[in-house]
Structure formats: structure tokens, C-alpha cells
CSV table of N, CA and C and ligand atoms in Angstrom, one decimal:
chain,number,residue,atom,x,y,z
A,1,MET,N,-5.5,-48.7,-152.8
A,1,MET,CA,-6.5,-48.4,-151.8
A,1,MET,C,-5.4,-47.6,-150.3
A,2,ASP,N,-6.2,-46.9,-149.5
A,2,ASP,CA,-5.2,-45.9,-148.6
A,2,ASP,C,-5.7,-46.7,-147.2
A,3,THR,N,-4.4,-46.7,-146.6
A,3,THR,CA,-4.8,-46.7,-145.1
A,3,THR,C,-3.6,-46.2,-144.2
A,4,TYR,N,-3.8,-45.5,-142.9
A,4,TYR,CA,-3.5,-44.5,-141.9
A,4,TYR,C,-3.0,-45.3,-140.7
A,5,ALA,N,-2.1,-44.4,-140.3
A,5,ALA,CA,-1.6,-44.7,-139.0
A,5,ALA,C,-0.8,-43.4,-138.2
A,6,ILE,N,-0.8,-43.2,-136.7
A,6,ILE,CA,-0.6,-42.4,-136.4
A,6,ILE,C,0.8,-42.1,-135.7
A,7,VAL,N,2.1,-41.6,-135.7
A,7,VAL,CA,3.1,-42.0,-135.0
A,7,VAL,C,3.3,-41.3,-133.7
A,8,ARG,N,3.2,-42.6,-132.7
A,8,ARG,CA,3.2,-42.2,-131.6
A,8,ARG,C,4.4,-42.1,-131.1
A,9,PRO,N,5.0,-41.6,-129.6
A,9,PRO,CA,5.9,-41.8,-129.1
A,9,PRO,C,6.5,-43.5,-128.8
A,10,GLU,N,5.5,-44.4,-128.8
A,10,GLU,CA,6.4,-45.5,-128.7
A,10,GLU,C,6.9,-46.2,-129.9
A,11,HIS,N,6.6,-45.6,-131.5
A,11,HIS,CA,7.0,-46.0,-132.1
A,11,HIS,C,8.5,-45.3,-132.2
A,12,LEU,N,8.9,-44.4,-131.9
A,12,LEU,CA,10.2,-43.5,-132.2
A,12,LEU,C,11.4,-44.6,-131.4
A,13,ASN,N,12.9,-44.2,-132.7
A,13,ASN,CA,13.7,-44.7,-132.1
A,13,ASN,C,14.4,-43.9,-130.9
A,14,HIS,N,16.0,-44.1,-130.1
A,14,HIS,CA,16.2,-43.3,-129.2
A,14,HIS,C,16.3,-42.4,-129.7
A,15,HIS,N,16.5,-41.9,-131.1
A,15,HIS,CA,16.8,-40.7,-131.7
A,15,HIS,C,15.6,-39.7,-131.5
A,16,GLY,N,14.8,-40.4,-131.3
A,16,GLY,CA,13.7,-39.7,-131.4
A,16,GLY,C,13.2,-39.0,-132.7
A,17,TYR,N,13.1,-40.5,-133.2
A,17,TYR,CA,12.7,-40.7,-135.1
A,17,TYR,C,11.8,-41.9,-134.7
A,18,LEU,N,11.0,-41.9,-135.9
A,18,LEU,CA,10.1,-42.8,-136.4
A,18,LEU,C,11.3,-44.0,-136.4
A,19,PHE,N,11.0,-45.4,-135.9
A,19,PHE,CA,11.8,-46.5,-135.9
A,19,PHE,C,11.8,-47.3,-137.5
A,20,GLY,N,12.7,-47.2,-138.1
A,20,GLY,CA,12.3,-48.3,-139.4
A,20,GLY,C,11.7,-49.1,-139.5
A,21,GLY,N,11.9,-50.4,-138.3
A,21,GLY,CA,11.2,-51.7,-138.1
A,21,GLY,C,10.0,-51.3,-138.0
A,22,ALA,N,9.1,-50.0,-137.2
A,22,ALA,CA,7.9,-50.2,-136.8
A,22,ALA,C,7.0,-49.4,-137.9
A,23,LEU,N,8.1,-48.8,-139.2
A,23,LEU,CA,7.3,-48.4,-140.4
A,23,LEU,C,7.3,-49.7,-141.3
A,24,LEU,N,8.2,-50.4,-141.4
A,24,LEU,CA,8.0,-52.1,-142.1
A,24,LEU,C,7.0,-53.0,-141.4
A,25,LYS,N,6.6,-52.8,-140.0
A,25,LYS,CA,5.2,-53.7,-139.9
A,25,LYS,C,4.3,-53.4,-140.5
A,26,TRP,N,4.1,-51.7,-140.2
A,26,TRP,CA,3.0,-51.3,-141.0
A,26,TRP,C,2.3,-51.4,-142.3
A,27,ILE,N,3.3,-51.7,-142.9
A,27,ILE,CA,3.4,-52.1,-144.4
A,27,ILE,C,3.1,-53.2,-144.5
A,28,ASP,N,4.1,-54.2,-144.2
A,28,ASP,CA,4.0,-55.3,-144.0
A,28,ASP,C,2.1,-56.3,-143.3
A,29,GLU,N,1.7,-55.5,-142.2
A,29,GLU,CA,0.5,-55.5,-142.0
A,29,GLU,C,-0.7,-55.3,-143.2
A,30,TYR,N,-0.6,-54.1,-143.2
A,30,TYR,CA,-1.5,-53.3,-144.6
A,30,TYR,C,-1.2,-53.5,-145.8
A,31,ALA,N,-0.5,-54.2,-146.2
A,31,ALA,CA,-0.4,-54.0,-147.5
A,31,ALA,C,-1.0,-55.8,-147.4
A,32,TRP,N,-0.6,-56.4,-146.6
A,32,TRP,CA,-1.4,-58.1,-146.5
A,32,TRP,C,-2.9,-58.1,-146.6
A,33,LEU,N,-3.5,-57.0,-145.4
A,33,LEU,CA,-4.7,-57.2,-145.4
A,33,LEU,C,-5.7,-56.8,-146.9
A,34,VAL,N,-4.7,-55.5,-147.5
A,34,VAL,CA,-5.1,-55.5,-148.7
A,34,VAL,C,-5.0,-56.3,-149.6
A,35,ALA,N,-4.4,-57.0,-149.6
A,35,ALA,CA,-4.1,-58.0,-150.7
A,35,ALA,C,-4.7,-59.4,-149.9
A,36,SER,N,-5.1,-59.8,-148.7
A,36,SER,CA,-6.4,-60.5,-148.4
A,36,SER,C,-7.8,-60.1,-148.9
A,37,ARG,N,-8.3,-58.9,-149.3
A,37,ARG,CA,-9.1,-58.3,-149.3
A,37,ARG,C,-9.6,-59.0,-150.8
A,38,ASP,N,-8.1,-58.2,-151.6
A,38,ASP,CA,-8.5,-58.7,-152.9
A,38,ASP,C,-8.1,-60.1,-153.6
A,39,PHE,N,-8.1,-61.1,-152.8
A,39,PHE,CA,-7.8,-62.7,-152.7
A,39,PHE,C,-8.6,-63.1,-151.8
A,40,PRO,N,-9.5,-62.8,-151.6
A,40,PRO,CA,-10.5,-63.7,-150.5
A,40,PRO,C,-10.5,-65.0,-150.5
A,41,GLY,N,-10.1,-66.1,-149.3
A,41,GLY,CA,-10.6,-67.1,-149.5
A,41,GLY,C,-9.0,-67.9,-149.5
A,42,CYS,N,-8.2,-66.9,-150.0
A,42,CYS,CA,-6.8,-67.4,-149.9
A,42,CYS,C,-5.7,-67.1,-148.6
A,43,THR,N,-4.9,-68.2,-148.7
A,43,THR,CA,-4.0,-67.8,-147.7
A,43,THR,C,-2.5,-67.4,-148.2
A,44,LEU,N,-2.2,-65.9,-147.6
A,44,LEU,CA,-1.1,-65.4,-148.1
A,44,LEU,C,0.0,-65.1,-147.7
A,45,VAL,N,1.0,-65.1,-147.5
A,45,VAL,CA,2.2,-64.8,-146.8
A,45,VAL,C,3.3,-64.3,-147.5
A,46,THR,N,4.0,-63.5,-146.9
A,46,THR,CA,4.9,-62.1,-147.5
A,46,THR,C,6.2,-63.1,-147.7
A,47,ILE,N,6.5,-62.9,-148.9
A,47,ILE,CA,8.1,-63.6,-149.2
A,47,ILE,C,9.3,-62.5,-149.3
A,48,GLY,N,8.6,-61.0,-149.6
A,48,GLY,CA,9.8,-60.2,-149.8
A,48,GLY,C,9.4,-58.9,-149.7
A,49,MET,N,10.5,-58.0,-149.4
A,49,MET,CA,9.7,-56.9,-149.7
A,49,MET,C,11.1,-55.7,-150.1
A,50,ASP,N,11.1,-55.2,-151.1
A,50,ASP,CA,12.2,-54.4,-152.6
A,50,ASP,C,12.7,-53.3,-151.7
A,51,ASP,N,13.7,-52.5,-152.0
A,51,ASP,CA,14.5,-51.6,-152.2
A,51,ASP,C,14.2,-50.8,-150.5
A,52,ILE,N,14.5,-51.3,-149.3
A,52,ILE,CA,14.3,-50.6,-148.3
A,52,ILE,C,15.5,-49.7,-147.7
A,53,VAL,N,15.2,-48.6,-148.4
A,53,VAL,CA,15.8,-47.4,-148.2
A,53,VAL,C,15.2,-46.2,-147.4
A,54,PHE,N,16.0,-46.1,-145.9
A,54,PHE,CA,15.0,-44.4,-145.1
A,54,PHE,C,15.6,-43.5,-145.4
A,55,LYS,N,15.1,-42.8,-146.3
A,55,LYS,CA,15.9,-41.8,-146.7
A,55,LYS,C,15.4,-40.4,-145.9
A,56,GLN,N,14.1,-40.1,-145.5
A,56,GLN,CA,13.5,-38.9,-144.4
A,56,GLN,C,12.8,-39.4,-143.4
A,57,ARG,N,13.2,-38.3,-142.1
A,57,ARG,CA,12.8,-38.7,-141.0
A,57,ARG,C,11.5,-38.6,-140.5
A,58,VAL,N,10.9,-39.2,-139.6
A,58,VAL,CA,9.6,-39.1,-139.4
A,58,VAL,C,9.4,-38.5,-137.6
A,59,ILE,N,8.2,-37.7,-137.8
A,59,ILE,CA,8.1,-37.3,-135.8
A,59,ILE,C,7.4,-37.7,-135.2
A,60,SER,N,7.5,-38.0,-134.2
A,60,SER,CA,6.2,-38.1,-133.3
A,60,SER,C,5.1,-37.0,-134.3
A,61,GLY,N,4.1,-37.5,-133.9
A,61,GLY,CA,2.3,-37.2,-134.3
A,61,GLY,C,2.0,-37.0,-135.7
A,62,ALA,N,3.0,-37.6,-136.6
A,62,ALA,CA,2.8,-37.7,-137.6
A,62,ALA,C,1.8,-38.5,-138.6
A,63,ILE,N,1.0,-38.4,-138.8
A,63,ILE,CA,-0.1,-38.8,-139.8
A,63,ILE,C,0.3,-39.7,-140.8
A,64,LEU,N,0.5,-41.2,-140.9
A,64,LEU,CA,1.1,-41.5,-142.1
A,64,LEU,C,0.0,-42.3,-143.1
A,65,ARG,N,0.0,-41.9,-144.6
A,65,ARG,CA,-1.0,-42.2,-145.2
A,65,ARG,C,-0.1,-43.2,-146.0
A,66,PHE,N,-0.7,-44.8,-146.2
A,66,PHE,CA,-0.2,-45.9,-147.1
A,66,PHE,C,-0.8,-46.0,-148.0
A,67,GLN,N,-0.6,-45.7,-149.0
A,67,GLN,CA,-1.3,-45.9,-150.7
A,67,GLN,C,-0.6,-47.2,-151.1
A,68,ILE,N,-1.6,-48.3,-151.5
A,68,ILE,CA,-1.2,-49.6,-151.6
A,68,ILE,C,-1.7,-50.1,-152.7
A,69,GLU,N,-1.3,-50.5,-153.7
A,69,GLU,CA,-1.7,-50.8,-154.7
A,69,GLU,C,-1.3,-52.0,-155.6
A,70,PRO,N,-1.9,-53.2,-156.5
A,70,PRO,CA,-1.3,-54.4,-156.9
A,70,PRO,C,-0.9,-53.7,-157.7
A,71,VAL,N,0.9,-54.2,-158.5
A,71,VAL,CA,1.3,-54.0,-159.3
A,71,VAL,C,1.5,-54.9,-160.5
A,72,LYS,N,1.6,-56.0,-159.8
A,72,LYS,CA,2.0,-57.8,-160.5
A,72,LYS,C,1.2,-58.8,-160.1
A,73,LYS,N,0.9,-59.6,-160.8
A,73,LYS,CA,0.2,-60.7,-160.1
A,73,LYS,C,0.6,-61.9,-160.9
A,74,GLY,N,1.2,-62.9,-160.4
A,74,GLY,CA,2.2,-64.0,-161.2
A,74,GLY,C,1.3,-64.8,-160.8
A,75,GLY,N,2.2,-66.0,-161.0
A,75,GLY,CA,1.5,-67.8,-160.7
A,75,GLY,C,1.2,-67.6,-159.1
A,76,SER,N,2.2,-68.0,-158.3
A,76,SER,CA,1.5,-67.8,-157.2
A,76,SER,C,2.0,-66.4,-156.4
A,77,SER,N,2.3,-65.7,-156.9
A,77,SER,CA,2.6,-64.6,-156.0
A,77,SER,C,1.9,-63.3,-156.8
A,78,VAL,N,1.8,-62.3,-155.8
A,78,VAL,CA,1.1,-61.1,-156.2
A,78,VAL,C,2.3,-59.8,-155.1
A,79,ARG,N,2.3,-58.7,-156.5
A,79,ARG,CA,2.9,-58.0,-156.2
A,79,ARG,C,2.5,-56.4,-155.8
A,80,TYR,N,2.8,-55.8,-154.6
A,80,TYR,CA,1.8,-54.5,-154.3
A,80,TYR,C,2.6,-53.4,-154.1
A,81,GLY,N,2.5,-52.3,-154.9
A,81,GLY,CA,3.4,-51.2,-154.7
A,81,GLY,C,3.0,-50.3,-153.5
A,82,VAL,N,3.9,-49.8,-152.4
A,82,VAL,CA,3.4,-49.1,-151.4
A,82,VAL,C,4.4,-47.9,-151.5
A,83,GLU,N,3.6,-46.5,-151.8
A,83,GLU,CA,3.9,-45.2,-150.9
A,83,GLU,C,3.5,-44.5,-149.9
A,84,VAL,N,4.7,-44.2,-149.1
A,84,VAL,CA,4.2,-43.5,-147.7
A,84,VAL,C,4.2,-41.8,-147.6
A,85,PHE,N,3.1,-41.2,-147.1
A,85,PHE,CA,3.5,-39.7,-147.3
A,85,PHE,C,2.8,-39.9,-145.7
A,86,SER,N,3.3,-38.2,-145.1
A,86,SER,CA,3.5,-38.5,-144.1
A,86,SER,C,2.8,-36.8,-143.8
A,87,ASP,N,1.9,-36.4,-142.7
A,87,ASP,CA,1.5,-35.1,-142.6
A,87,ASP,C,1.8,-34.8,-141.3
A,88,GLU,N,2.9,-34.1,-141.2
A,88,GLU,CA,3.3,-33.4,-139.9
A,88,GLU,C,2.9,-32.5,-139.1
A,89,PRO,N,2.5,-32.3,-137.9
A,89,PRO,CA,2.1,-31.4,-137.2
A,89,PRO,C,2.6,-30.3,-137.5
A,90,GLY,N,1.3,-29.4,-137.8
A,90,GLY,CA,1.8,-28.1,-137.9
A,90,GLY,C,2.3,-27.6,-139.5
A,91,ALA,N,2.3,-28.8,-140.0
A,91,ALA,CA,2.6,-29.0,-142.0
A,91,ALA,C,1.3,-28.6,-142.4
A,92,THR,N,0.8,-27.9,-143.9
A,92,THR,CA,0.0,-28.0,-144.5
A,92,THR,C,0.0,-29.2,-145.6
A,93,ASN,N,1.1,-29.3,-146.1
A,93,ASN,CA,1.0,-30.4,-147.3
A,93,ASN,C,1.9,-31.9,-146.8
A,94,GLU,N,1.1,-32.7,-147.2
A,94,GLU,CA,1.6,-34.3,-146.8
A,94,GLU,C,3.3,-34.1,-147.4
A,95,ARG,N,4.1,-35.0,-147.2
A,95,ARG,CA,5.3,-34.8,-147.9
A,95,ARG,C,5.9,-36.5,-148.0
A,96,HIS,N,5.9,-36.7,-149.4
A,96,HIS,CA,6.2,-38.8,-149.7
A,96,HIS,C,7.7,-39.2,-148.9
A,97,VAL,N,7.6,-40.1,-147.7
A,97,VAL,CA,8.8,-40.1,-146.9
A,97,VAL,C,9.2,-41.7,-147.4
A,98,PHE,N,8.6,-42.7,-148.1
A,98,PHE,CA,9.0,-43.9,-148.1
A,98,PHE,C,8.1,-44.4,-149.5
A,99,SER,N,9.3,-45.5,-149.8
A,99,SER,CA,8.6,-46.6,-150.9
A,99,SER,C,8.9,-47.5,-151.0
A,100,THR,N,8.4,-48.7,-151.6
A,100,THR,CA,8.6,-50.2,-151.9
A,100,THR,C,7.9,-50.5,-152.4
A,101,THR,N,8.2,-51.9,-152.7
A,101,THR,CA,7.2,-53.1,-153.2
A,101,THR,C,7.4,-54.4,-152.0
A,102,ILE,N,6.1,-54.9,-152.2
A,102,ILE,CA,6.1,-56.2,-151.1
A,102,ILE,C,5.2,-57.4,-151.6
A,103,THR,N,5.9,-58.4,-152.0
A,103,THR,CA,5.3,-59.6,-152.6
A,103,THR,C,4.7,-60.6,-151.7
A,104,PHE,N,3.8,-61.4,-152.0
A,104,PHE,CA,2.9,-62.4,-150.8
A,104,PHE,C,2.7,-63.3,-152.1
A,105,VAL,N,2.8,-64.7,-151.8
A,105,VAL,CA,3.0,-65.8,-152.1
A,105,VAL,C,1.5,-66.4,-151.2
A,106,ARG,N,0.6,-67.4,-152.6
A,106,ARG,CA,-0.4,-68.2,-151.9
A,106,ARG,C,-0.1,-69.1,-151.2
A,107,LEU,N,-0.6,-69.9,-150.3
A,107,LEU,CA,0.0,-71.0,-149.5
A,107,LEU,C,-1.6,-71.8,-150.1
A,108,ASP,N,-1.3,-73.3,-149.9
A,108,ASP,CA,-2.3,-74.5,-150.0
A,108,ASP,C,-2.4,-74.8,-148.6
A,109,GLU,N,-3.1,-76.1,-148.3
A,109,GLU,CA,-3.4,-76.3,-146.6
A,109,GLU,C,-2.4,-77.2,-146.4
A,110,GLN,N,-1.4,-77.8,-147.3
A,110,GLN,CA,0.3,-77.9,-146.4
A,110,GLN,C,1.0,-77.0,-146.4
A,111,GLY,N,0.7,-75.6,-146.5
A,111,GLY,CA,1.7,-74.6,-146.8
A,111,GLY,C,2.6,-74.7,-147.9
A,112,LYS,N,2.2,-75.3,-149.0
A,112,LYS,CA,3.1,-75.3,-150.1
A,112,LYS,C,2.8,-74.0,-151.1
A,113,LYS,N,3.7,-73.4,-152.0
A,113,LYS,CA,2.8,-72.4,-153.0
A,113,LYS,C,1.9,-72.9,-153.8
A,114,CYS,N,0.8,-72.2,-154.3
A,114,CYS,CA,-0.3,-72.8,-155.6
A,114,CYS,C,-0.7,-71.4,-156.1
A,115,ASP,N,-1.2,-71.9,-156.9
A,115,ASP,CA,-1.6,-70.7,-158.0
A,115,ASP,C,-2.5,-69.9,-157.3
A,116,LEU,N,-2.8,-68.6,-157.8
A,116,LEU,CA,-3.7,-67.8,-157.3
A,116,LEU,C,-4.7,-67.6,-158.8
A,117,PRO,N,-6.0,-67.5,-158.2
A,117,PRO,CA,-6.8,-68.2,-159.0
A,117,PRO,C,-6.8,-67.1,-160.5
A,118,ALA,N,-7.0,-67.3,-161.7
A,118,ALA,CA,-6.9,-66.6,-162.6
A,118,ALA,C,-8.2,-65.3,-163.0
A,119,GLU,N,-9.3,-65.1,-162.5
A,119,GLU,CA,-9.6,-64.2,-162.8
A,119,GLU,C,-9.7,-63.4,-161.4
A,120,VAL,N,-9.6,-62.2,-161.2
A,120,VAL,CA,-9.2,-61.6,-159.8
A,120,VAL,C,-10.4,-60.0,-159.8
A,121,ARG,N,-11.2,-59.6,-159.5
A,121,ARG,CA,-11.2,-58.2,-158.9
A,121,ARG,C,-11.1,-58.0,-157.7
A,122,TYR,N,-10.0,-56.6,-158.0
A,122,TYR,CA,-9.1,-56.2,-156.8
A,122,TYR,C,-10.1,-55.3,-156.5
A,123,ARG,N,-10.4,-55.2,-155.4
A,123,ARG,CA,-11.4,-54.4,-154.4
A,123,ARG,C,-10.2,-53.5,-154.5
A,124,SER,N,-9.2,-53.3,-154.1
A,124,SER,CA,-8.3,-51.9,-153.8
A,124,SER,C,-8.3,-51.0,-154.8
A,125,LEU,N,-8.4,-51.5,-156.3
A,125,LEU,CA,-8.7,-50.7,-157.3
A,125,LEU,C,-10.1,-50.5,-157.7
A,126,ALA,N,-10.1,-49.2,-157.8
A,126,ALA,CA,-11.2,-48.3,-158.7
A,126,ALA,C,-11.9,-49.5,-159.9
A,127,GLY,N,-11.3,-49.4,-160.7
A,127,GLY,CA,-11.9,-49.9,-161.7
A,127,GLY,C,-11.9,-51.4,-161.6
A,128,GLY,N,-11.3,-52.2,-160.6
A,128,GLY,CA,-11.1,-53.8,-160.1
A,128,GLY,C,-10.3,-54.4,-161.0
A,129,THR,N,-9.3,-54.2,-161.6
A,129,THR,CA,-8.8,-54.4,-163.1
A,129,THR,C,-7.3,-53.8,-163.0
A,130,LEU,N,-6.4,-54.9,-163.0
A,130,LEU,CA,-4.8,-54.9,-163.2
A,130,LEU,C,-4.5,-54.2,-164.4
A,131,THR,N,-4.4,-53.1,-164.6
A,131,THR,CA,-4.1,-52.9,-166.5
A,131,THR,C,-2.2,-53.3,-166.8
A,132,ALA,N,-1.5,-53.1,-166.1
A,132,ALA,CA,-0.1,-53.4,-166.5
A,132,ALA,C,-0.4,-55.1,-166.6
B,1,ACO,C1,2.1,-61.8,-143.6
B,1,ACO,C2,3.2,-62.4,-143.3
B,1,ACO,O1,4.2,-62.0,-142.7
B,1,ACO,S1,3.4,-63.5,-143.2
B,1,ACO,C3,5.3,-64.1,-142.4
B,1,ACO,C4,6.1,-64.4,-143.2
B,1,ACO,N1,6.3,-65.1,-144.5
B,1,ACO,C5,6.4,-66.7,-144.3
B,1,ACO,O2,7.0,-67.2,-143.4
B,1,ACO,C6,6.8,-66.9,-145.4
B,1,ACO,C7,8.1,-68.2,-145.8
B,1,ACO,N2,8.3,-68.4,-146.9
B,1,ACO,C8,8.0,-69.9,-147.4
B,1,ACO,O3,6.9,-70.7,-146.5
B,1,ACO,C9,8.0,-70.0,-148.8
B,1,ACO,O4,9.4,-69.2,-149.1
B,1,ACO,C10,7.5,-70.2,-149.9
B,1,ACO,C11,6.2,-71.5,-149.4
B,1,ACO,C12,6.1,-68.7,-149.0
B,1,ACO,C13,7.2,-70.0,-151.0
B,1,ACO,O5,8.2,-71.0,-151.8
B,1,ACO,P1,9.5,-71.0,-152.5
B,1,ACO,O6,9.9,-72.6,-152.6
B,1,ACO,O7,10.6,-70.0,-151.4
B,1,ACO,O8,8.8,-70.3,-153.9
B,1,ACO,P2,9.4,-70.1,-155.1
B,1,ACO,O9,10.7,-69.7,-154.8
B,1,ACO,O10,9.0,-71.2,-156.2
B,1,ACO,O11,8.6,-68.6,-155.4
B,1,ACO,C14,7.4,-68.4,-155.0
B,1,ACO,C15,7.1,-67.5,-155.7
B,1,ACO,O12,7.7,-66.0,-155.0
B,1,ACO,C16,8.1,-65.4,-156.1
B,1,ACO,N3,9.3,-65.0,-155.4
B,1,ACO,C17,10.5,-65.4,-154.9
B,1,ACO,N4,11.2,-64.5,-154.1
B,1,ACO,C18,10.6,-63.8,-154.2
B,1,ACO,C19,11.8,-62.5,-154.0
B,1,ACO,N5,12.5,-62.0,-153.5
B,1,ACO,N6,10.6,-61.7,-153.7
B,1,ACO,C20,9.3,-61.3,-154.7
B,1,ACO,N7,9.2,-62.1,-155.3
B,1,ACO,C21,9.7,-63.6,-154.6
B,1,ACO,C22,8.5,-66.1,-157.5
B,1,ACO,O13,8.5,-65.5,-158.1
B,1,ACO,C23,7.4,-67.1,-157.2
B,1,ACO,O14,6.2,-66.4,-158.1
B,1,ACO,P3,5.5,-66.9,-159.0
B,1,ACO,O15,5.2,-68.3,-158.5
B,1,ACO,O16,4.4,-66.2,-159.6
B,1,ACO,O17,6.1,-66.9,-160.3
């Protein structure tokens, strides 16, 4: 599933480029939204994000596309792949700027981890099922 954000001046660091923390906040929030729609009724929290490496600068005015898809479901956890692309002012093609995976864990009412449902229809996937 794709979601979008626009980079505004308040998202920039003091060098004038996108602040990495702003990007991670979007990823955490958007991936959580996608996961929560895939697992309705479940309380999900972020346990980890992998391979945080910023190799591409992003400028103000860029439209970011976050491509978020489930990659693996475990017992209590589910991992999503996140690819971020940037459409910058004046450019005609989007550019790949960031990649990570983020994992969520289901909590019960006591705040302890618990198993995810065995059967899942992923609303974020066209076919609704995870093939991997
Ligand atoms: C949307 C948000 O921003 S939420 C706010 C930020 N997140 C939080 O506050 C969560 C704080 N963390 C916690 O409360 C606890 O770690 C809990 C309850 C989520 C999990 O309890 P733990 O004892 O740490 O669980 P445990 O180590 O057994 O791991 C639970 C699952 O996460 C997986 N996991 C553990 N560490 C990692 C990691 N670094 N990366 C990916 N997955 C991991 C495990 O493999 C396991 O998955 P499985 O059940 O599918 O096999």
C-alpha cells in the first residue's frame, strides 16, 4: 500500500535537507497504520526498525511515496518492508531514497505479547495473502 507526505521547511535539518528523524517518524506512523488495517482489532506496537542508513538527501518540496508491504508474519510479530521514493520539484522521475523493515508486536490487554490471528486477509495487498 502506498501513502504520501510532502517535505516542508519544518521537516528540514539545519543543513537544509530532510531531517532523518522526520522520515523515521513518518515510517513508524504510516507502517503502523497499514499494519493496524491488516490486523483489525489488534493492539500493535513497534519493536524494531532495521538498517537505518541515510544515503540520499531529500529537499524541501519533495513529495515522498512510502511503499509499505507485509513481508513476514511470525507468532506475535509481523514485519513490513518500507521503500521510500522522492518526487522532487522540477524532476520528472521519482528517486529511491530510503529502505527499511519495521516490525510490530501484538499486545494483549495486560500489555504482554500475544499471538496474531492465524488467518489474515491483508488489506494492504492486492491478493490479500502473503506468499513468502
Ligand atoms: C507504534 C509505536 O510507535 S509503539 C511505541 C514504541 N514501542 C513500544 O513501546 C514497545 C515496547 N516494547 C515492549 O513492550 C516489549 O518489547 C513487547 C511487549 C512488545 C515484546 O516483549 P518482549 O519480551 O520484548 O518480546 P520478545 O523478545 O519475545 O519478542 C516478541 C516478538 O518480537 C520479535 N522481535 C524481538 N526483537 C526484535 C527485533 N529487534 N526486531 C524485530 N523483531 C523482534 C520476536 O522475534 C518475537 O516475534 P514472534 O513472536 O513472531 O516470534
